[in-house]
Amino acid sequence: MSQVTTSPATAAFKASVRPERRDIGLRRRYASERRFRLYGLAAIAFGLLFLFLLLSSVVSKGYTAFLQTKITIPVEFSEQVIDKDGERATDPKVLMTANYPVVARNALAKVLGVDPGDRAAMREVGGMISDSVRVQLRDLVVADPSVIGRTVDVAILAHGNVDSAYKGQIDLGVDEKNRKVSDRQVGWMNQLAETGALAGHFNTGLFTNGASSRPEAAGLGVALVGSLYMMLIVLVLSLPIGVAASIYLEEFAPKNRFTDLIEVNINNLAAVPSIVYGLLGLAVFVNFAGFPRSAALVGGLVLTLMTLPTIIIATRAALKAVPPSIRAAALGLGASNMQTVFHHVLPLAMPGILTGTIIGLAHALGETAPLLLIGMVAFVADVPATPLDPATALPVQIYMWANEAERAFVERTSGAIIVLLIFLILMNVGAILLRRRFERRW
Amino acid sequence: MNILSEAAVEKALDKKMNDVSYKMIGQDVSVYYGDKRALYDVNLNVRENTVTALIGPSGCGKSTFLRTLNRMNDTIDGCRVTGRIALDGDDIYDPSIDVVELRARVGMVFQKPNPFPKSIYENVAYGPRIHGLARTRAEMDAIVEKSLQRAGLWNEVKDRLQESGTGLSGGQQQRLCIARAVAVSPEVILMDEPCSALDPIATARVEELIHELRANFTIVIVTHSMQQAARVSQRTAMFHLGQLVEENDTDKIFTNPDDQRTQDYIMGRFG
Ligand SMILES: Nc1ncnc2c1ncn2[C@@H]1O[C@H](COP(=O)(O)OP(=O)(O)O)[C@@H](O)[C@H]1O
Ligand SMILES: [Mg+2]
C-alpha cells in the first residue's frame, strides 16, 4: 500500500490544483433523509406498540377461557331419585325429566361430607355445580340407561362463579355478602382441589357448545359453523363472479361512457357502509325471496354482495398490472383474446387476485353490522346442520358475550376474539402461501 | 409528361411487378390514432424471401406501418387503418379474414424482449400448441428443437429447457422470442427494432440470424441504425413524418438515394 501512496501518479494527483468545492446542499439532503427515516421508525414503533397492547390485553384476559374448571366425583345414579316408580321402561320421558341436579348435588355433598339434611349447606353445594349438569347427566343416562343404580366417575362442569374463583378472577378479600362465592364454597373448592377432584381441563366445550346463559356451558360452536358456512358461500360465489366480472370489464368490454359509469359505481359500492348491505339483504333475501331469517345462507349472500366490489377492484388492479408486452406477445403469436387472458394474463394476475380475495374474505369474516340486521344475533343453542338453519357468526358472538354481565363471560369474550384472530392469521398465512405457490410457477 | 410516356411508365411498373414476387402489398395505407393521422397513403410492397428494412427518424410511423401488416393495430384503442393491405393477394382487413390465422402467418418480434414468464420449452411450444401444429409430444419436441436451432439458441439452452425464459440474458431472450415466432412457421416475420435493447455482441448474433432466416421467411425489420439496415436488408424503405419517402434496393438507398431527405437522414443531418 505504501508503494501506492508514493507512486508518481498519486503525487501528480496531489499536486494538481483543487477547484473550489461547490455547496450542493449535501448536508441538508442527508439531514432530511435522516429525519425521514426517523419518522418512519417512529411510525412503525407506534404501530407495534398498539399491536402489542391489543394482543397482550386480549391474550391476558382471554387465555383462561381455554381452561374450564371441572369437578370429577363418583356419581351415584340412584334409582330412588331418577325413577322412583320404575316407569322408565314404559315412559321414556321419565329419563328426560328426572331431577339430575339433585343427583349431582348429592354426589358432591357425599364427597365433601356435608349432611344432606342441612338444607342451607346443600343449596351452597348445589351452587358449586353448573346448571348444565342437568343436560350432561341426562345425555349420559339416556345414552346408557344401565348406569342407573351404579356409581360412575363423572367430570361435572363447575359453576361459572367457582370457575372464576378458581382462576383467581374473584377478589376473595371483599365481604362475603358482596361476592358470588361464599367462604364455605371457597373452602370446599380448596378441599376438592387438594384431592385433585377439582381441576382445570382444556375447554373443548368452547368450540363445540352453542349459546347458553351459563358462561361455563356457552361455546362458539354455532358461531364457528355459521362463520364457516358463510365463508364458503362467500368464496364460492364472490370469487368466480368477481373475477369473471373483472376480466370482462378489463379485457373485453369496450372502453366507453357506460363502462366508465360501471367502474365508478363499483368503486362507490366498495365504500358503502356494510350496514346498508344488511338492510338490502333483509329486504331482498329475507322479505322478498323468503329465505329464513338468521340463516347462514342469507348472511353469506349479504357478505358476498359486500365482498364483490373489493374482489373486483383488486382483480382489476392485478390484471392492469400485467405488462402489456405479455399480451402483445401472445396476440402476436395468434392467440385469441380469450387464450391470451386465460393462458397468460390471468396466471400472472393470480397472486394479486388471491390476495384481494382473502382480504375480502377476512373483512367478511369480521363483519358484524349487516348480520345483526338479518337476525343472526339470535340465541342459537344447536349447531346448524345446514346453511338454512339458524346460526350466528364469530364477531356477532363476541358482540353478544361482550354484553353479558357475568365475570366468566369477560374471559370468553376475549377467548372468542383470540379464536377470531387466529382464523384471520391463518387466512393471511394461507394467502401468503398461495401467492408463493403461484409466483414460483413462472 | 405526355400520355404515351405515362402508359410506358405504367408498363414498366407492371413488368417489375411481374418480375419479383411480392409477399405483401400495401396500397394507400393511412393510419389514424383517434383524430391524429400517423401515416399518409403509404404504398409499399414487401418482396418474398427478402429482408426489407424500414428506416426514418423516430415518430415517423415505422412501427405503425409494421403493425398494420399483422393487424396488431387492432389491439390499440382508437386506431383506424384505411387503404388496402394484401398477403398473397388477399386483403387482410377483409371481414372474411380471421385475425388469429393472419397472425399465425405473419409473426412478430418486439422491440423489448418479452418472453412469457414460463419455461424456455413452453415459450417455444406455446404457439404450435394453440394452433395444433403438433399431435404428439415427440412432434412438439422436434418443433421446439428446430425452432431453437434456427434462432441459434439451441446449444446454449438445450440442457435447461425447463428453466424460466425470463432468466436468460437480454440477447438470449430476444433470440428466444425469435424462436417462438419461428415455431409457428409463419410466412412473414415482422421485427420492430429487435436489437435496440441489446449489446453489440448480441446484436451481431441477431443480425446473423436474420440473414439465415431470410431463406425461409420474408422479413420486415424496423431499425434506427443505418448500419444495421445496410448489413441485414436487401430493400430499404425510408419514412418521414408519416410518409414513405422512397423505397429501393438497400445499396442504392445508401449510395445514391433519389430523395434529398433520405440523403440528409443517412448523412445524419436529422433523426
Ligand atoms: N398507441 C398510439 N396512440 C397514439 N398515437 C400513437 C400511438 N402509437 C404511435 N403513435 C403516434 O404515431 C406516430 C408514429 O409512431 P410510431 O409508428 O411509433 O413511430 P416510429 O416507430 O417510427 O418511431 C407518432 O407520432 C406517435 O406519437
Ligand atoms: Mg417504433
XYZ file of C-alpha atoms and ligand atoms in Angstrom:
741
model
C 0.000 0.000 0.000
C 2.779 2.378 0.864
C 4.011 1.971 -2.687
C 0.754 3.246 -3.985
C 0.810 6.403 -1.918
C 4.248 7.300 -3.154
C 3.601 6.442 -6.788
C 4.153 9.250 -9.247
C 0.501 9.252 -10.246
C -0.593 9.983 -6.712
C 1.994 12.664 -6.413
C 0.718 14.253 -9.563
C -2.811 13.989 -8.237
C -1.828 15.753 -5.029
C -0.017 18.419 -6.893
C -2.976 19.267 -9.094
C -4.888 22.344 -8.093
C -8.174 21.592 -6.432
C -11.119 23.543 -7.729
C -13.153 25.199 -5.014
C -15.879 22.867 -3.839
C -19.405 23.880 -4.569
C -22.056 23.740 -1.891
C -24.590 21.371 -3.371
C -26.555 21.066 -0.156
C -25.293 17.614 0.776
C -25.580 18.218 4.486
C -29.171 19.391 4.150
C -30.092 16.422 1.968
C -28.629 13.877 4.355
C -30.285 15.571 7.311
C -33.662 15.427 5.665
C -33.134 11.788 4.779
C -32.244 11.001 8.391
C -35.312 12.870 9.558
C -37.491 10.905 7.183
C -36.088 7.619 8.425
C -36.755 8.688 11.986
C -40.358 9.477 11.171
C -40.702 6.065 9.591
C -39.183 4.295 12.561
C -41.393 6.256 14.936
C -44.492 5.361 12.948
C -43.597 1.678 12.948
C -42.739 1.702 16.648
C -46.064 3.364 17.371
C -47.914 0.740 15.352
C -46.068 -2.107 17.021
C -46.773 -0.661 20.442
C -50.505 -0.612 19.809
C -50.429 -4.068 18.311
C -48.603 -5.299 21.390
C -51.082 -3.572 23.714
C -54.031 -5.042 21.862
C -52.642 -8.549 21.746
C -51.382 -8.584 25.308
C -54.673 -7.253 26.665
C -56.730 -9.739 24.675
C -54.481 -12.686 25.406
C -54.015 -11.924 29.104
C -57.766 -11.612 29.540
C -58.712 -14.418 27.263
C -56.288 -17.303 27.619
C -58.168 -18.601 30.698
C -61.222 -19.127 28.501
C -59.463 -22.140 27.058
C -59.416 -23.761 30.511
C -62.565 -24.984 32.198
C -62.807 -25.984 35.846
C -64.408 -29.385 36.324
C -65.201 -31.441 39.408
C -64.563 -35.129 38.946
C -66.525 -37.130 41.516
C -68.147 -40.531 41.796
C -71.821 -40.006 40.978
C -74.378 -42.479 42.224
C -77.207 -42.706 39.706
C -79.747 -43.554 42.373
C -82.910 -45.172 41.092
C -84.630 -43.537 44.029
C -84.028 -40.067 42.576
C -84.134 -40.700 38.870
C -87.025 -43.106 38.516
C -88.519 -43.956 41.830
C -91.672 -45.566 40.392
C -89.778 -47.709 37.901
C -91.657 -46.339 34.878
C -88.710 -45.826 32.524
C -89.385 -48.957 30.516
C -92.850 -47.728 29.538
C -92.366 -43.962 29.635
C -89.035 -42.749 28.220
C -89.955 -39.207 29.234
C -89.081 -40.093 32.817
C -85.407 -40.175 31.988
C -85.654 -36.844 30.220
C -87.268 -35.010 33.082
C -85.598 -36.622 36.090
C -84.039 -34.353 38.698
C -80.399 -34.750 37.699
C -79.119 -31.661 39.564
C -80.101 -33.426 42.779
C -78.108 -36.478 41.706
C -75.053 -34.330 41.174
C -75.594 -32.336 44.331
C -75.907 -35.437 46.442
C -72.758 -36.880 44.916
C -70.794 -33.721 45.668
C -72.211 -33.466 49.191
C -71.108 -37.010 49.832
C -67.563 -36.251 48.724
C -67.482 -33.089 50.826
C -69.036 -34.812 53.837
C -71.996 -32.433 54.055
C -75.076 -33.567 55.942
C -77.899 -33.971 53.373
C -80.333 -32.716 55.979
C -78.660 -29.283 56.212
C -80.698 -27.513 53.521
C -78.685 -24.273 53.524
C -75.436 -26.185 53.127
C -76.973 -28.370 50.431
C -78.054 -25.271 48.497
C -74.482 -24.000 48.594
C -73.195 -27.383 47.468
C -75.624 -27.240 44.538
C -74.321 -23.740 43.765
C -70.884 -25.140 43.042
C -72.163 -27.126 40.101
C -73.081 -25.740 36.735
C -76.765 -25.862 35.861
C -75.707 -27.532 32.654
C -75.226 -30.690 34.706
C -78.893 -31.449 34.043
C -78.221 -31.869 30.343
C -74.874 -33.561 30.887
C -76.185 -36.302 33.172
C -79.404 -36.668 31.188
C -77.475 -37.334 27.987
C -75.294 -39.795 29.858
C -78.253 -41.724 31.254
C -80.306 -41.654 28.071
C -77.339 -42.965 26.110
C -76.787 -45.807 28.568
C -79.718 -46.420 30.998
C -77.769 -49.289 32.584
C -75.833 -46.769 34.716
C -78.925 -46.333 36.868
C -78.260 -47.900 40.221
C -74.499 -47.796 39.714
C -71.830 -45.291 40.735
C -69.712 -43.794 37.973
C -66.918 -41.192 37.951
C -68.145 -38.105 36.110
C -66.353 -34.827 35.370
C -69.008 -32.232 36.134
C -68.661 -28.615 34.990
C -68.092 -26.318 37.949
C -70.402 -23.338 38.253
C -69.194 -20.209 36.451
C -68.551 -18.453 39.768
C -66.462 -21.323 41.102
C -64.632 -21.354 37.765
C -63.883 -17.645 38.102
C -62.849 -18.015 41.737
C -60.576 -20.938 40.950
C -58.931 -18.890 38.187
C -58.401 -16.091 40.725
C -60.720 -13.690 38.952
C -62.891 -13.059 42.013
C -61.381 -10.934 44.782
C -61.801 -13.038 47.915
C -60.820 -10.096 50.100
C -64.196 -8.363 49.758
C -67.022 -9.005 52.166
C -68.671 -12.383 51.658
C -72.090 -10.823 51.037
C -70.791 -8.823 48.110
C -69.291 -11.648 46.134
C -70.680 -14.541 44.189
C -68.932 -17.317 46.125
C -69.267 -17.868 49.859
C -66.388 -18.597 52.201
C -67.749 -22.079 52.693
C -67.709 -22.703 48.939
C -64.146 -21.441 48.729
C -63.200 -23.854 51.497
C -64.810 -26.758 49.621
C -63.158 -25.611 46.444
C -59.724 -25.790 48.084
C -60.583 -29.127 49.651
C -61.561 -30.565 46.254
C -58.558 -29.035 44.541
C -56.237 -30.671 47.062
C -57.538 -34.138 46.288
C -57.358 -33.349 42.581
C -61.092 -33.720 42.104
C -61.411 -30.082 41.085
C -59.049 -29.094 38.301
C -58.761 -27.078 35.096
C -59.247 -29.010 31.865
C -58.870 -27.912 28.269
C -62.161 -26.315 27.353
C -63.406 -28.332 24.387
C -66.899 -27.046 25.098
C -65.786 -23.593 23.980
C -65.531 -24.933 20.436
C -68.489 -27.311 20.421
C -71.237 -25.813 22.578
C -73.879 -23.421 21.357
C -75.329 -20.428 23.103
C -76.078 -20.728 26.827
C -76.904 -18.259 29.539
C -74.464 -20.183 31.770
C -70.998 -18.957 30.822
C -69.355 -22.266 31.755
C -71.559 -24.048 29.214
C -71.545 -21.389 26.487
C -69.434 -22.065 23.432
C -68.561 -20.878 19.956
C -69.758 -23.998 18.170
C -72.725 -22.373 16.466
C -70.741 -19.272 15.602
C -67.836 -21.281 14.188
C -70.068 -23.390 11.976
C -72.097 -20.335 10.951
C -68.963 -18.401 10.031
C -67.596 -21.410 8.170
C -70.771 -21.742 6.093
C -70.746 -18.058 5.314
C -67.088 -18.059 4.299
C -67.718 -20.987 1.972
C -70.719 -19.249 0.426
C -68.773 -16.003 0.013
C -65.810 -17.812 -1.526
C -67.882 -19.940 -3.889
C -69.981 -17.003 -5.083
C -67.808 -13.921 -4.968
C -64.563 -15.338 -6.338
C -65.930 -16.612 -9.677
C -68.414 -13.761 -10.104
C -65.902 -11.103 -9.130
C -63.088 -12.478 -11.262
C -65.349 -13.029 -14.259
C -66.744 -9.504 -13.981
C -63.258 -8.016 -13.714
C -61.933 -9.977 -16.660
C -64.855 -8.910 -18.785
C -64.568 -5.262 -17.792
C -60.795 -5.144 -18.079
C -60.103 -7.295 -21.121
C -63.219 -7.488 -23.264
C -65.623 -4.620 -22.620
C -65.239 -1.593 -24.874
C -63.945 1.468 -23.054
C -66.795 3.953 -23.201
C -69.009 6.133 -21.033
C -71.086 3.187 -19.930
C -68.171 1.082 -18.694
C -66.714 4.181 -17.017
C -70.006 4.576 -15.186
C -69.889 0.955 -14.091
C -66.350 1.395 -12.834
C -67.281 4.465 -10.792
C -70.242 2.620 -9.331
C -68.188 -0.382 -8.332
C -65.723 1.884 -6.568
C -68.622 3.557 -4.782
C -70.105 0.233 -3.756
C -66.847 -0.654 -2.051
C -67.296 2.403 0.133
C -70.935 1.766 1.056
C -71.271 1.130 4.823
C -71.778 -2.536 5.490
C -74.992 -1.983 7.437
C -76.615 -0.830 4.209
C -75.856 -4.246 2.735
C -77.596 -5.717 5.775
C -80.719 -3.697 5.014
C -80.533 -4.736 1.394
C -80.181 -8.390 2.386
C -83.107 -8.104 4.762
C -85.299 -6.586 2.057
C -84.237 -8.827 -0.820
C -83.267 -12.202 0.614
C -85.481 -12.414 3.704
C -88.581 -10.365 2.897
C -88.720 -10.763 -0.876
C -87.080 -14.119 -1.627
C -88.331 -15.620 1.601
C -85.109 -17.186 2.838
C -85.169 -17.993 6.558
C -84.081 -15.299 8.981
C -80.854 -15.868 10.957
C -79.664 -18.385 8.379
C -76.037 -18.619 7.333
C -77.225 -18.683 3.714
C -78.626 -15.158 3.939
C -75.569 -13.993 5.872
C -73.323 -15.497 3.197
C -75.272 -13.806 0.404
C -75.112 -10.424 2.129
C -71.390 -10.787 2.763
C -70.944 -11.845 -0.873
C -72.519 -8.596 -2.041
C -70.267 -6.736 0.347
C -67.108 -8.554 -0.745
C -67.697 -8.391 -4.511
C -66.550 -4.787 -5.039
C -63.364 -5.456 -3.077
C -62.579 -8.511 -5.162
C -63.432 -6.761 -8.432
C -61.240 -3.781 -7.625
C -58.329 -5.998 -6.520
C -58.684 -8.237 -9.572
C -58.823 -5.335 -11.998
C -55.741 -3.825 -10.413
C -53.966 -7.174 -10.690
C -54.982 -7.532 -14.359
C -53.876 -3.970 -15.118
C -50.505 -4.694 -13.550
C -49.726 -7.466 -16.055
C -47.271 -5.935 -18.524
C -48.833 -5.140 -21.937
C -45.814 -6.758 -23.581
C -47.071 -10.174 -22.437
C -50.431 -9.545 -24.086
C -48.703 -8.315 -27.232
C -46.501 -11.419 -27.294
C -49.472 -13.777 -27.079
C -51.600 -11.850 -29.562
C -48.652 -11.617 -31.936
C -48.392 -15.388 -31.934
C -52.013 -15.665 -32.958
C -53.569 -16.380 -29.596
C -57.190 -15.278 -29.367
C -58.208 -12.689 -26.825
C -59.583 -15.362 -24.562
C -56.458 -17.524 -24.846
C -54.295 -14.515 -24.089
C -56.275 -13.797 -20.956
C -56.570 -17.328 -19.658
C -53.115 -18.615 -20.617
C -51.012 -15.605 -19.743
C -52.714 -12.662 -18.098
C -54.780 -14.488 -15.500
C -51.954 -16.714 -14.176
C -49.771 -13.637 -13.752
C -52.580 -11.767 -12.020
C -53.438 -14.716 -9.788
C -51.316 -13.731 -6.762
C -52.947 -10.308 -6.715
C -56.405 -11.774 -7.191
C -55.917 -14.248 -4.358
C -54.588 -11.592 -2.041
C -57.580 -9.394 -2.791
C -59.958 -12.287 -2.307
C -58.517 -13.301 1.018
C -58.502 -9.729 2.263
C -62.152 -9.518 1.199
C -62.916 -12.792 2.972
C -61.142 -11.615 6.109
C -63.259 -8.473 6.061
C -66.363 -10.569 5.651
C -65.307 -12.866 8.490
C -65.027 -9.920 10.858
C -68.199 -8.182 9.680
C -70.938 -7.759 12.296
C -73.352 -4.988 11.431
C -75.151 -6.495 8.404
C -75.542 -9.800 10.236
C -77.333 -8.090 13.110
C -79.919 -6.786 10.661
C -80.719 -10.156 9.158
C -81.271 -11.653 12.590
C -78.068 -13.593 13.098
C -77.867 -12.176 16.588
C -80.213 -14.874 17.891
C -79.802 -17.249 20.820
C -78.966 -20.441 18.964
C -78.177 -23.466 21.103
C -77.949 -26.157 18.427
C -75.113 -26.348 15.932
C -76.659 -25.687 12.493
C -76.704 -28.746 10.272
C -77.239 -26.829 7.016
C -76.785 -23.197 5.962
C -80.559 -22.835 6.177
C -80.638 -23.416 9.942
C -80.374 -20.509 12.364
C -76.778 -19.648 13.145
C -74.617 -16.879 14.470
C -71.163 -15.717 13.472
C -67.917 -15.271 15.376
C -67.959 -11.462 15.580
C -71.656 -11.483 16.478
C -70.937 -13.967 19.257
C -68.234 -11.651 20.553
C -70.710 -8.802 20.480
C -73.306 -10.833 22.370
C -70.868 -12.062 25.018
C -69.475 -8.588 25.492
C -72.970 -7.531 26.540
C -73.224 -10.205 29.244
C -72.733 -9.202 32.866
C -71.123 -12.269 34.409
C -67.407 -12.310 35.097
C -66.949 -15.617 33.309
C -68.226 -14.067 30.044
C -65.442 -11.494 30.077
C -62.779 -14.117 29.570
C -64.948 -15.857 26.979
C -65.307 -12.642 25.010
C -61.537 -12.314 24.894
C -61.219 -16.028 24.174
C -63.561 -15.647 21.201
C -61.524 -12.669 19.983
C -58.407 -14.838 20.157
C -60.161 -17.535 18.107
C -61.236 -14.945 15.529
C -57.712 -13.515 15.359
C -56.267 -16.996 14.897
C -58.625 -17.570 11.978
C -57.639 -14.254 10.418
C -53.958 -15.071 10.836
C -54.498 -18.498 9.292
C -56.273 -16.916 6.322
C -53.469 -14.439 5.799
C -50.846 -17.153 6.048
C -52.904 -19.080 3.510
C -52.858 -16.053 1.231
C -49.094 -15.783 1.501
C -48.578 -19.489 0.858
C -50.895 -19.451 -2.153
C -49.133 -16.414 -3.542
C -45.758 -18.096 -3.125
C -47.019 -21.186 -4.903
C -48.364 -19.243 -7.839
C -45.372 -16.983 -8.081
C -42.980 -19.869 -8.307
C -44.915 -21.290 -11.221
C -43.416 -18.894 -13.743
C -45.151 14.205 -69.341
C -47.444 13.151 -72.157
C -49.994 10.392 -72.128
C -47.921 7.979 -74.108
C -44.945 8.089 -71.818
C -47.241 7.697 -68.811
C -48.505 4.471 -70.281
C -44.948 3.384 -70.847
C -44.108 4.036 -67.226
C -47.111 2.005 -66.184
C -45.974 -0.833 -68.372
C -42.512 -0.729 -66.899
C -44.008 -0.837 -63.417
C -46.171 -3.778 -64.363
C -43.194 -5.624 -65.653
C -41.362 -5.000 -62.441
C -44.348 -6.287 -60.516
C -44.242 -9.432 -62.560
C -40.535 -9.984 -62.233
C -40.400 -10.134 -58.494
C -42.952 -11.807 -56.318
C -44.475 -9.639 -53.656
C -45.447 -11.311 -50.417
C -47.338 -8.342 -49.056
C -48.735 -5.339 -50.822
C -49.688 -2.066 -49.162
C -51.786 0.403 -51.146
C -52.677 3.883 -49.900
C -52.257 2.798 -46.313
C -53.243 5.517 -43.853
C -53.433 5.112 -40.099
C -55.181 7.347 -37.600
C -54.830 7.298 -33.814
C -58.093 8.937 -32.882
C -58.024 12.241 -34.776
C -54.282 12.158 -35.248
C -53.038 10.887 -38.576
C -49.857 8.842 -38.312
C -49.475 7.514 -41.879
C -50.267 9.221 -45.173
C -51.192 6.999 -48.147
C -48.208 4.707 -47.966
C -47.618 2.464 -50.973
C -45.091 -0.144 -50.002
C -44.685 -3.719 -51.185
C -42.738 -6.412 -49.416
C -40.810 -8.885 -51.532
C -40.785 -12.561 -50.808
C -37.726 -14.053 -49.049
C -36.247 -10.624 -48.746
C -35.316 -8.544 -45.767
C -36.993 -5.160 -46.032
C -35.733 -2.509 -43.636
C -37.899 0.428 -42.558
C -35.819 3.437 -41.563
C -36.561 7.009 -40.652
C -36.456 9.414 -37.737
C -38.327 8.351 -34.628
C -42.042 9.046 -34.631
C -42.242 8.864 -38.436
C -44.581 5.873 -38.421
C -42.307 2.860 -38.983
C -43.787 0.837 -36.144
C -47.254 1.951 -37.112
C -46.803 0.645 -40.645
C -45.264 -2.576 -39.368
C -48.222 -3.176 -37.086
C -50.683 -2.780 -39.934
C -49.103 -5.835 -41.571
C -50.359 -8.249 -38.905
C -53.192 -6.090 -37.601
C -51.602 -5.541 -34.208
C -53.097 -2.067 -34.544
C -56.450 -3.694 -33.838
C -55.405 -4.011 -30.225
C -54.869 -0.248 -29.855
C -57.948 1.697 -28.807
C -58.963 4.352 -31.309
C -56.623 3.175 -34.060
C -58.076 3.150 -37.566
C -56.499 1.844 -40.771
C -57.588 2.744 -44.306
C -56.248 1.577 -47.672
C -55.521 -1.939 -48.741
C -53.009 -4.446 -47.431
C -52.753 -7.832 -49.062
C -50.968 -11.002 -48.102
C -50.517 -13.271 -51.103
C -53.183 -11.207 -52.850
C -55.814 -11.466 -50.109
C -56.888 -8.286 -48.340
C -56.011 -8.879 -44.694
C -58.512 -6.276 -43.472
C -61.324 -8.095 -45.244
C -64.016 -9.234 -42.782
C -63.615 -12.794 -44.040
C -60.012 -12.897 -42.835
C -59.507 -14.264 -39.354
C -57.008 -12.199 -37.451
C -55.846 -15.210 -35.448
C -54.978 -17.041 -38.648
C -53.330 -13.933 -40.080
C -51.047 -13.624 -37.067
C -50.132 -17.273 -37.355
C -48.927 -16.434 -40.882
C -47.362 -13.070 -40.055
C -45.375 -13.356 -36.837
C -43.864 -10.562 -34.826
C -40.784 -9.872 -32.717
C -40.963 -6.841 -30.466
C -38.563 -4.096 -29.519
C -38.143 -5.232 -25.937
C -37.608 -8.983 -25.472
C -40.858 -10.225 -23.981
C -40.623 -13.951 -23.250
C -43.527 -15.412 -21.336
C -42.699 -15.974 -17.670
C -42.723 -19.695 -18.364
C -40.065 -22.262 -19.168
C -37.949 -21.954 -22.306
C -39.667 -25.018 -23.712
C -43.131 -23.611 -23.021
C -42.217 -20.309 -24.623
C -41.442 -22.000 -27.908
C -44.159 -24.640 -27.662
C -46.967 -22.193 -26.930
C -47.625 -21.064 -30.496
C -47.596 -24.563 -32.045
C -49.812 -25.771 -29.216
C -52.588 -23.216 -29.654
C -52.526 -23.728 -33.408
C -52.479 -27.507 -33.071
C -49.281 -27.939 -35.070
C -48.018 -30.929 -33.098
C -50.023 -34.032 -32.438
C -47.602 -35.820 -30.146
C -45.104 -34.891 -27.526
C -42.303 -36.050 -29.830
C -43.509 -33.793 -32.632
C -43.600 -30.886 -30.236
C -40.092 -31.664 -29.017
C -38.943 -31.664 -32.615
C -40.570 -28.309 -33.345
C -39.051 -26.784 -30.225
C -35.596 -28.087 -31.058
C -35.760 -26.980 -34.675
C -37.015 -23.514 -33.768
C -34.344 -23.019 -31.135
C -31.745 -24.201 -33.607
C -32.984 -21.760 -36.224
C -32.761 -18.995 -33.646
C -29.192 -20.091 -32.843
C -30.119 -20.700 -29.234
C -30.259 -24.489 -29.062
C -26.711 -25.126 -27.914
C -26.996 -22.571 -25.163
C -30.278 -23.796 -23.696
C -30.630 -27.461 -24.625
C -29.711 -28.558 -21.088
C -32.089 -26.194 -19.352
C -35.263 -26.188 -21.383
C -37.342 -26.322 -18.202
C -35.787 -23.199 -16.744
C -37.534 -19.863 -16.930
C -37.268 -17.936 -20.187
C -37.014 -14.718 -18.224
C -33.796 -15.942 -16.610
C -31.850 -15.669 -19.892
C -29.711 -12.702 -20.867
C -31.270 -9.950 -22.957
C -29.801 -11.217 -26.217
C -30.817 -14.793 -25.478
C -34.308 -13.614 -24.586
C -34.642 -11.859 -27.919
C -33.460 -14.970 -29.769
C -35.960 -16.958 -27.711
C -38.652 -14.576 -28.929
C -37.473 -15.152 -32.484
C -37.582 -18.918 -31.911
C -41.068 -18.520 -30.516
C -42.167 -16.623 -33.623
C -40.449 -19.103 -35.943
C -42.062 -22.077 -34.198
C -45.484 -21.402 -35.710
C -43.865 -21.477 -39.190
C -45.099 -18.063 -40.265
C -44.536 -16.813 -43.811
C -43.594 -13.304 -42.778
C -41.758 -12.174 -39.651
C -42.068 -8.571 -38.526
C -39.337 -7.209 -36.278
C -39.668 -3.867 -34.534
C -36.189 -2.652 -33.598
C -35.279 -6.140 -32.357
C -31.768 -5.120 -31.318
C -32.406 -1.779 -29.668
C -32.234 -3.319 -26.191
C -29.206 -5.496 -26.913
C -25.461 -5.070 -26.586
C -23.277 -5.098 -29.740
C -22.357 -8.789 -29.488
C -25.952 -9.902 -29.031
C -26.902 -7.556 -31.862
C -24.389 -9.224 -34.157
C -25.849 -12.635 -33.314
C -29.368 -11.493 -34.114
C -28.247 -9.887 -37.387
C -26.536 -13.108 -38.392
C -29.733 -14.899 -37.548
C -31.798 -12.582 -39.737
C -29.504 -13.452 -42.620
C -30.140 -17.148 -42.140
C -33.881 -16.764 -41.653
C -34.193 -14.971 -44.961
C -34.002 -18.282 -46.827
C -37.276 -19.436 -45.346
C -39.118 -16.313 -44.318
C -39.998 -12.890 -45.593
C -38.721 -10.380 -43.074
C -39.665 -6.771 -42.431
C -37.443 -5.071 -39.889
C -37.703 -1.627 -38.351
C -34.373 -0.237 -37.303
C -32.992 3.107 -36.225
C -29.493 2.002 -37.046
C -28.394 2.817 -40.557
C -25.546 0.328 -40.367
C -27.926 -2.399 -39.367
C -30.220 -1.650 -42.278
C -27.254 -1.739 -44.598
C -25.981 -5.007 -43.141
C -29.148 -7.064 -42.988
C -31.532 -5.821 -45.652
C -31.837 -6.076 -49.410
C -34.565 -3.480 -49.695
C -34.916 -0.322 -47.641
C -37.877 1.985 -47.189
C -37.376 5.464 -45.817
C -40.212 7.079 -43.843
C -40.535 10.703 -42.861
C -43.403 12.397 -40.998
C -45.818 9.608 -41.772
C -44.941 9.454 -45.445
C -42.975 6.931 -47.403
C -40.116 8.954 -48.879
C -38.686 6.246 -51.076
C -38.170 2.537 -51.295
C -35.383 0.889 -53.214
C -32.510 -1.583 -53.148
C -30.565 -1.082 -49.984
C -27.348 -0.455 -51.909
C -28.991 2.250 -53.918
C -30.540 3.941 -50.885
C -27.236 4.066 -49.090
C -25.097 5.131 -52.014
C -27.298 7.190 -54.245
C -30.747 7.946 -52.857
C -33.274 9.698 -55.072
C -34.639 11.927 -52.366
C -32.791 14.691 -50.605
C -34.439 13.811 -47.272
C -33.055 10.281 -47.451
C -29.644 11.670 -48.216
C -29.859 14.007 -45.231
C -31.043 11.290 -42.913
C -28.335 8.876 -43.936
C -25.713 11.532 -43.529
C -27.016 12.063 -40.013
C -28.334 15.559 -40.593
C -31.555 14.793 -38.739
C -33.208 11.970 -36.893
N -50.776 3.944 -29.497
C -50.674 5.171 -30.031
N -51.601 6.097 -29.734
C -51.495 7.338 -30.255
N -50.533 7.747 -31.062
C -49.574 6.861 -31.382
C -49.596 5.518 -30.880
N -48.529 4.853 -31.366
C -47.863 5.748 -32.134
N -48.497 6.941 -32.163
C -48.087 8.133 -32.903
O -47.931 7.788 -34.239
C -46.752 8.361 -34.761
C -45.872 7.263 -35.323
O -45.422 6.446 -34.270
P -44.526 5.177 -34.479
O -45.121 4.388 -35.568
O -44.404 4.510 -33.177
O -43.158 5.804 -34.901
P -41.728 5.104 -35.071
O -41.876 3.663 -34.788
O -41.320 5.395 -36.446
O -40.825 5.780 -34.122
C -46.092 9.127 -33.663
O -46.395 10.480 -33.825
C -46.727 8.600 -32.420
O -46.863 9.622 -31.476
Mg -41.096 2.456 -33.222
